PDB file of C-alpha atoms in Angstrom:
ATOM      1  CA  MET A   1     -13.723  11.094  48.771  1.00  0.00           C
ATOM      2  CA  MET A   2     -15.145   9.355  45.403  1.00  0.00           C
ATOM      3  CA  THR A   3     -11.845   8.982  43.058  1.00  0.00           C
ATOM      4  CA  HIS A   4     -11.533   8.104  39.036  1.00  0.00           C
ATOM      5  CA  HIS A   5      -9.844   5.090  40.405  1.00  0.00           C
ATOM      6  CA  ASP A   6     -13.514   4.218  42.129  1.00  0.00           C
ATOM      7  CA  ASP A   7     -15.691   5.697  38.960  1.00  0.00           C
ATOM      8  CA  GLU A   8     -13.411   2.690  36.758  1.00  0.00           C
ATOM      9  CA  LEU A   9     -14.226   0.379  39.864  1.00  0.00           C
ATOM     10  CA  ARG A  10     -18.477   1.319  40.240  1.00  0.00           C
ATOM     11  CA  GLU A  11     -18.366   0.793  35.983  1.00  0.00           C
ATOM     12  CA  ALA A  12     -17.184  -2.455  35.849  1.00  0.00           C
ATOM     13  CA  ILE A  13     -18.955  -3.643  38.289  1.00  0.00           C
ATOM     14  CA  VAL A  14     -21.992  -2.441  36.918  1.00  0.00           C
ATOM     15  CA  ARG A  15     -20.387  -4.165  33.298  1.00  0.00           C
ATOM     16  CA  HIS A  16     -20.020  -7.665  35.540  1.00  0.00           C
ATOM     17  CA  GLU A  17     -23.286  -7.105  37.152  1.00  0.00           C
ATOM     18  CA  TRP A  18     -25.076  -7.410  33.283  1.00  0.00           C
ATOM     19  CA  ASN A  19     -23.047 -10.003  32.093  1.00  0.00           C
ATOM     20  CA  GLN A  20     -24.248 -12.433  34.821  1.00  0.00           C
ATOM     21  CA  PHE A  21     -27.240 -10.998  34.386  1.00  0.00           C
ATOM     22  CA  GLN A  22     -27.382 -11.617  30.364  1.00  0.00           C
ATOM     23  CA  ASN A  23     -27.106 -15.560  31.978  1.00  0.00           C
ATOM     24  CA  THR A  24     -29.786 -15.683  34.202  1.00  0.00           C
ATOM     25  CA  ASN A  25     -32.494 -17.774  33.509  1.00  0.00           C
ATOM     26  CA  ASN A  26     -36.372 -16.782  33.864  1.00  0.00           C
ATOM     27  CA  GLU A  27     -39.074 -19.098  33.734  1.00  0.00           C
ATOM     28  CA  GLY A  28     -40.841 -17.871  30.732  1.00  0.00           C
ATOM     29  CA  GLY A  29     -38.209 -16.269  28.571  1.00  0.00           C
ATOM     30  CA  ARG A  30     -35.843 -13.258  29.374  1.00  0.00           C
ATOM     31  CA  ALA A  31     -36.946 -10.548  31.848  1.00  0.00           C
ATOM     32  CA  ALA A  32     -37.887  -6.919  29.975  1.00  0.00           C
ATOM     33  CA  CYS A  33     -35.375  -5.222  31.956  1.00  0.00           C
ATOM     34  CA  GLN A  34     -31.870  -7.834  30.909  1.00  0.00           C
ATOM     35  CA  GLY A  35     -32.822  -5.931  27.706  1.00  0.00           C
ATOM     36  CA  ASN A  36     -32.920  -2.431  28.829  1.00  0.00           C
ATOM     37  CA  TRP A  37     -28.797  -1.551  29.804  1.00  0.00           C
ATOM     38  CA  PRO A  38     -29.136   1.969  30.253  1.00  0.00           C
ATOM     39  CA  VAL A  39     -31.646   1.712  33.404  1.00  0.00           C
ATOM     40  CA  PHE A  40     -30.471  -1.015  34.701  1.00  0.00           C
ATOM     41  CA  HIS A  41     -27.148   1.017  34.508  1.00  0.00           C
ATOM     42  CA  GLN A  42     -28.520   3.972  36.316  1.00  0.00           C
ATOM     43  CA  MET A  43     -30.246   2.203  38.965  1.00  0.00           C
ATOM     44  CA  ARG A  44     -27.305  -0.401  39.762  1.00  0.00           C
ATOM     45  CA  LEU A  45     -24.466   2.993  39.688  1.00  0.00           C
ATOM     46  CA  ALA A  46     -26.742   4.441  42.223  1.00  0.00           C
ATOM     47  CA  GLN A  47     -26.264   1.764  44.741  1.00  0.00           C
ATOM     48  CA  PHE A  48     -22.679   2.123  44.167  1.00  0.00           C
ATOM     49  CA  LEU A  49     -21.972   5.636  44.398  1.00  0.00           C
ATOM     50  CA  THR A  50     -23.429   5.636  48.060  1.00  0.00           C
ATOM     51  CA  TRP A  51     -20.665   3.278  48.337  1.00  0.00           C
ATOM     52  CA  PRO A  52     -17.159   2.936  50.240  1.00  0.00           C
ATOM     53  CA  HIS A  53     -13.892   2.326  48.597  1.00  0.00           C
ATOM     54  CA  ASP A  54     -12.883  -0.619  49.967  1.00  0.00           C
ATOM     55  CA  LEU A  55     -16.659  -2.602  49.333  1.00  0.00           C
ATOM     56  CA  LEU A  56     -16.074  -1.900  45.806  1.00  0.00           C
ATOM     57  CA  VAL A  57     -13.448  -3.397  45.676  1.00  0.00           C
ATOM     58  CA  SER A  58     -14.577  -6.774  48.504  1.00  0.00           C
ATOM     59  CA  TYR A  59     -18.027  -6.838  46.211  1.00  0.00           C
ATOM     60  CA  ALA A  60     -15.502  -6.984  43.164  1.00  0.00           C
ATOM     61  CA  ALA A  61     -13.493  -9.872  43.998  1.00  0.00           C
ATOM     62  CA  ASP A  62     -17.053 -11.850  44.728  1.00  0.00           C
ATOM     63  CA  LEU A  63     -17.830 -10.961  41.525  1.00  0.00           C
ATOM     64  CA  ASP A  64     -14.859 -12.713  40.493  1.00  0.00           C
ATOM     65  CA  ALA A  65     -14.480 -15.477  42.410  1.00  0.00           C
ATOM     66  CA  ALA A  66     -17.969 -16.348  41.720  1.00  0.00           C
ATOM     67  CA  ASP A  67     -16.942 -16.381  37.549  1.00  0.00           C
ATOM     68  CA  GLU A  68     -14.382 -18.468  38.524  1.00  0.00           C
ATOM     69  CA  ILE A  69     -16.188 -21.711  40.394  1.00  0.00           C
ATOM     70  CA  GLY A  70     -19.338 -21.222  37.300  1.00  0.00           C
ATOM     71  CA  ARG A  71     -21.649 -19.183  40.607  1.00  0.00           C
ATOM     72  CA  ASN A  72     -23.649 -16.594  39.251  1.00  0.00           C
ATOM     73  CA  LEU A  73     -24.643 -14.327  42.299  1.00  0.00           C
ATOM     74  CA  ILE A  74     -26.965 -12.274  40.273  1.00  0.00           C
ATOM     75  CA  THR A  75     -28.634 -15.989  39.470  1.00  0.00           C
ATOM     76  CA  GLU A  76     -28.974 -16.816  43.420  1.00  0.00           C
ATOM     77  CA  LYS A  77     -29.688 -13.179  44.384  1.00  0.00           C
ATOM     78  CA  TYR A  78     -33.207 -13.956  42.296  1.00  0.00           C
ATOM     79  CA  GLY A  79     -33.363 -16.973  43.668  1.00  0.00           C
ATOM     80  CA  ARG A  80     -33.209 -16.937  47.215  1.00  0.00           C
ATOM     81  CA  MET A  81     -35.890 -13.944  46.827  1.00  0.00           C
ATOM     82  CA  MET A  82     -37.939 -16.437  46.040  1.00  0.00           C
ATOM     83  CA  ALA A  83     -38.185 -17.933  49.565  1.00  0.00           C
ATOM     84  CA  SER A  84     -40.795 -15.082  49.971  1.00  0.00           C
ATOM     85  CA  THR A  85     -42.748 -14.947  46.458  1.00  0.00           C
ATOM     86  CA  ALA A  86     -42.324 -18.440  45.328  1.00  0.00           C
ATOM     87  CA  PRO A  87     -41.644 -20.861  48.765  1.00  0.00           C
ATOM     88  CA  ASP A  88     -41.943 -24.086  47.532  1.00  0.00           C
ATOM     89  CA  GLU A  89     -40.131 -23.531  44.429  1.00  0.00           C
ATOM     90  CA  PHE A  90     -37.070 -22.423  46.330  1.00  0.00           C
ATOM     91  CA  ALA A  91     -37.560 -25.232  48.915  1.00  0.00           C
ATOM     92  CA  LYS A  92     -37.495 -27.820  46.076  1.00  0.00           C
ATOM     93  CA  ASN A  93     -35.620 -26.978  42.994  1.00  0.00           C
ATOM     94  CA  ILE A  94     -33.113 -23.321  44.971  1.00  0.00           C
ATOM     95  CA  GLU A  95     -31.878 -23.767  48.560  1.00  0.00           C
ATOM     96  CA  PRO A  96     -30.495 -26.482  47.951  1.00  0.00           C
ATOM     97  CA  TYR A  97     -27.612 -25.600  45.635  1.00  0.00           C
ATOM     98  CA  ILE A  98     -26.665 -22.432  47.046  1.00  0.00           C
ATOM     99  CA  PRO A  99     -24.411 -21.650  49.875  1.00  0.00           C
ATOM    100  CA  GLU A 100     -26.243 -21.718  53.006  1.00  0.00           C
ATOM    101  CA  LEU A 101     -25.937 -19.106  55.310  1.00  0.00           C
ATOM    102  CA  SER A 102     -24.862 -19.493  59.601  1.00  0.00           C
ATOM    103  CA  ALA A 103     -27.907 -18.353  62.023  1.00  0.00           C
ATOM    104  CA  ASP A 104     -25.534 -15.781  62.876  1.00  0.00           C
ATOM    105  CA  ARG A 105     -25.326 -14.370  59.221  1.00  0.00           C
ATOM    106  CA  ILE A 106     -29.057 -14.085  58.820  1.00  0.00           C
ATOM    107  CA  ALA A 107     -29.738 -12.363  61.776  1.00  0.00           C
ATOM    108  CA  ARG A 108     -27.032  -9.463  61.475  1.00  0.00           C
ATOM    109  CA  GLN A 109     -28.679  -9.731  57.389  1.00  0.00           C
ATOM    110  CA  GLU A 110     -31.994  -8.888  59.406  1.00  0.00           C
ATOM    111  CA  GLN A 111     -30.644  -5.696  62.161  1.00  0.00           C
ATOM    112  CA  VAL A 112     -29.313  -4.559  58.775  1.00  0.00           C
ATOM    113  CA  ILE A 113     -33.032  -4.557  56.558  1.00  0.00           C
ATOM    114  CA  THR A 114     -34.937  -3.672  59.516  1.00  0.00           C
ATOM    115  CA  GLN A 115     -32.161  -0.522  59.557  1.00  0.00           C
ATOM    116  CA  GLN A 116     -32.476   0.392  55.651  1.00  0.00           C
ATOM    117  CA  VAL A 117     -36.843  -0.880  55.458  1.00  0.00           C
ATOM    118  CA  ALA A 118     -37.093   1.766  58.111  1.00  0.00           C
ATOM    119  CA  TRP A 119     -35.192   4.234  56.013  1.00  0.00           C
ATOM    120  CA  ALA A 120     -36.642   3.893  52.862  1.00  0.00           C
ATOM    121  CA  ALA A 121     -39.907   4.060  54.721  1.00  0.00           C
ATOM    122  CA  ASP A 122     -38.973   7.572  56.050  1.00  0.00           C
ATOM    123  CA  PHE A 123     -37.682   8.500  52.376  1.00  0.00           C
ATOM    124  CA  ARG A 124     -41.539   7.150  50.905  1.00  0.00           C
ATOM    125  CA  GLU A 125     -43.468   9.915  53.582  1.00  0.00           C
ATOM    126  CA  ARG A 126     -41.478  12.759  52.723  1.00  0.00           C
ATOM    127  CA  TYR A 127     -41.172  12.140  48.807  1.00  0.00           C
ATOM    128  CA  PRO A 128     -44.914  10.358  47.989  1.00  0.00           C
ATOM    129  CA  ARG A 129     -44.572  10.440  44.241  1.00  0.00           C
ATOM    130  CA  LEU A 130     -40.465   8.857  43.711  1.00  0.00           C
ATOM    131  CA  GLY A 131     -41.651   6.405  46.448  1.00  0.00           C
ATOM    132  CA  GLN A 132     -44.546   5.532  44.494  1.00  0.00           C
ATOM    133  CA  ALA A 133     -42.282   4.222  41.888  1.00  0.00           C
ATOM    134  CA  MET A 134     -40.398   2.110  44.066  1.00  0.00           C
ATOM    135  CA  ARG A 135     -41.118  -1.439  44.602  1.00  0.00           C
ATOM    136  CA  VAL A 136     -43.139  -2.133  47.752  1.00  0.00           C
ATOM    137  CA  LEU A 137     -41.429  -1.861  51.068  1.00  0.00           C
ATOM    138  CA  THR A 138     -41.677  -5.027  53.211  1.00  0.00           C
ATOM    139  CA  THR A 139     -42.106  -8.903  52.398  1.00  0.00           C
ATOM    140  CA  SER A 140     -45.436  -8.731  53.971  1.00  0.00           C
ATOM    141  CA  GLU A 141     -46.315  -7.922  50.784  1.00  0.00           C
ATOM    142  CA  ASP A 142     -45.249  -9.940  47.952  1.00  0.00           C
ATOM    143  CA  THR A 143     -46.430 -11.536  45.687  1.00  0.00           C
ATOM    144  CA  SER A 144     -45.769 -13.722  43.113  1.00  0.00           C
ATOM    145  CA  GLN A 145     -45.706 -11.098  40.379  1.00  0.00           C
ATOM    146  CA  ALA A 146     -43.958  -8.360  43.085  1.00  0.00           C
ATOM    147  CA  THR A 147     -40.870  -8.287  44.795  1.00  0.00           C
ATOM    148  CA  SER A 148     -40.217  -6.454  47.596  1.00  0.00           C
ATOM    149  CA  PHE A 149     -37.306  -3.977  48.906  1.00  0.00           C
ATOM    150  CA  GLU A 150     -37.526  -5.988  51.756  1.00  0.00           C
ATOM    151  CA  THR A 151     -36.953  -8.653  50.157  1.00  0.00           C
ATOM    152  CA  TYR A 152     -35.024  -7.829  47.754  1.00  0.00           C
ATOM    153  CA  LEU A 153     -32.470  -6.547  49.683  1.00  0.00           C
ATOM    154  CA  ARG A 154     -32.350 -10.060  51.393  1.00  0.00           C
ATOM    155  CA  GLY A 155     -31.282 -11.516  48.534  1.00  0.00           C
ATOM    156  CA  GLU A 156     -28.919  -9.381  47.437  1.00  0.00           C
ATOM    157  CA  LEU A 157     -27.498  -9.603  50.655  1.00  0.00           C
ATOM    158  CA  GLY A 158     -27.068 -13.238  51.105  1.00  0.00           C
ATOM    159  CA  THR A 159     -25.540 -13.338  47.927  1.00  0.00           C
ATOM    160  CA  TYR A 160     -22.038 -11.433  49.726  1.00  0.00           C
ATOM    161  CA  SER A 161     -19.353 -13.102  51.167  1.00  0.00           C
ATOM    162  CA  ASP A 162     -18.010 -12.640  54.282  1.00  0.00           C
ATOM    163  CA  ALA A 163     -15.701 -10.298  53.963  1.00  0.00           C
ATOM    164  CA  THR A 164     -18.429  -8.002  51.898  1.00  0.00           C
ATOM    165  CA  PHE A 165     -21.314  -8.199  53.667  1.00  0.00           C
ATOM    166  CA  ASN A 166     -19.090  -7.444  57.332  1.00  0.00           C
ATOM    167  CA  LEU A 167     -18.199  -4.424  55.214  1.00  0.00           C
ATOM    168  CA  TYR A 168     -21.746  -3.599  54.299  1.00  0.00           C
ATOM    169  CA  GLU A 169     -22.633  -4.157  57.552  1.00  0.00           C
ATOM    170  CA  ALA A 170     -20.258  -1.287  59.040  1.00  0.00           C
ATOM    171  CA  MET A 171     -21.458   0.845  56.378  1.00  0.00           C
ATOM    172  CA  ILE A 172     -24.742   0.865  57.465  1.00  0.00           C
ATOM    173  CA  SER A 173     -24.202   1.112  61.087  1.00  0.00           C
ATOM    174  CA  GLU A 174     -21.714   4.027  60.747  1.00  0.00           C
ATOM    175  CA  ARG A 175     -24.491   5.758  58.391  1.00  0.00           C
ATOM    176  CA  ALA A 176     -27.477   4.864  61.662  1.00  0.00           C
ATOM    177  CA  SER A 177     -24.818   6.798  64.276  1.00  0.00           C
ATOM    178  CA  ALA A 178     -24.014   9.593  62.417  1.00  0.00           C
ATOM    179  CA  THR A 179     -25.513  13.203  63.427  1.00  0.00           C
ATOM    180  CA  PRO A 180     -27.991  13.219  61.511  1.00  0.00           C
ATOM    181  CA  PRO A 181     -28.160   9.277  60.040  1.00  0.00           C
ATOM    182  CA  ARG A 182     -27.129   8.798  56.808  1.00  0.00           C
ATOM    183  CA  ASN A 183     -30.504   7.983  54.962  1.00  0.00           C
ATOM    184  CA  ILE A 184     -28.611   5.038  52.252  1.00  0.00           C
ATOM    185  CA  THR A 185     -32.251   5.014  50.388  1.00  0.00           C
ATOM    186  CA  GLU A 186     -32.637   8.935  50.553  1.00  0.00           C
ATOM    187  CA  GLU A 187     -28.517   9.007  48.879  1.00  0.00           C
ATOM    188  CA  THR A 188     -29.485   6.749  46.009  1.00  0.00           C
ATOM    189  CA  LEU A 189     -32.519   8.043  44.668  1.00  0.00           C
ATOM    190  CA  LEU A 190     -30.392  10.938  45.434  1.00  0.00           C
ATOM    191  CA  HIS A 191     -27.747   9.743  42.749  1.00  0.00           C
ATOM    192  CA  THR A 192     -30.458   7.963  40.442  1.00  0.00           C
ATOM    193  CA  VAL A 193     -32.067  11.194  39.481  1.00  0.00           C
ATOM    194  CA  ARG A 194     -28.541  12.956  38.961  1.00  0.00           C
ATOM    195  CA  LEU A 195     -28.134  10.464  36.258  1.00  0.00           C
ATOM    196  CA  GLY A 196     -31.679  10.905  35.323  1.00  0.00           C
ATOM    197  CA  GLY A 197     -31.093  14.975  34.649  1.00  0.00           C
ATOM    198  CA  PHE A 198     -32.470  16.245  37.010  1.00  0.00           C
ATOM    199  CA  ASP A 199     -31.164  18.876  40.086  1.00  0.00           C
ATOM    200  CA  SER A 200     -32.054  17.388  43.791  1.00  0.00           C
ATOM    201  CA  LEU A 201     -35.148  15.387  44.935  1.00  0.00           C
ATOM    202  CA  ASP A 202     -37.704  17.887  45.049  1.00  0.00           C
ATOM    203  CA  GLU A 203     -36.901  18.635  41.533  1.00  0.00           C
ATOM    204  CA  ALA A 204     -37.935  14.708  40.719  1.00  0.00           C
ATOM    205  CA  GLU A 205     -40.473  14.910  42.447  1.00  0.00           C
ATOM    206  CA  ALA A 206     -42.257  17.447  41.673  1.00  0.00           C
ATOM    207  CA  LEU A 207     -41.632  16.888  38.298  1.00  0.00           C
ATOM    208  CA  GLN A 208     -43.779  14.135  39.345  1.00  0.00           C
ATOM    209  CA  ALA A 209     -46.490  15.884  40.963  1.00  0.00           C
ATOM    210  CA  ALA A 210     -46.529  17.599  37.588  1.00  0.00           C
ATOM    211  CA  GLN A 211     -47.195  14.733  36.086  1.00  0.00           C
ATOM    212  CA  SER A 212     -49.545  12.858  38.086  1.00  0.00           C
TER     213      SER A 212
END
């Protein structure tokens, strides 16, 4: 159940992430997306609209704690992705300077990632036009210029505190065990298209098909 407080909390989290994003340095200068607040806001808010209250509170605390010690979770997220997209650079200039994850934490993250990649694949089969606008799906498809859904998710999960990851893992488990399962990719994309002015995924899919 959404509350006005949760709406405010989601907006505060998106703004906090945006502020950290502005301090993320990229090779070759600022990325174009760092200047696109409307798209950033839409994409991140759509994700947080699927999160329960306790998870929102915990992640907001992660962002605050990071600020207190000079840690930038957005920079770290993109850095962790480079384990796949630029492994030599990652091993030399990033891995030594970010928190190390335990073997247990990595194994649990991989279980979550496996579930979410399966949901994303299912969504792309049912909504192929909307799926075309998404990232490539799996880490095996990564290039130096394109980061997959799987690699992005792995990078993001790796920045969460243990408390936040525990809550996130529980949310995914609860969704997976529901009847029918609650596909978080589908719900996130539904929020995305609604924030973009559509009433439904079917409406957005039909427009994509008409324009192609």
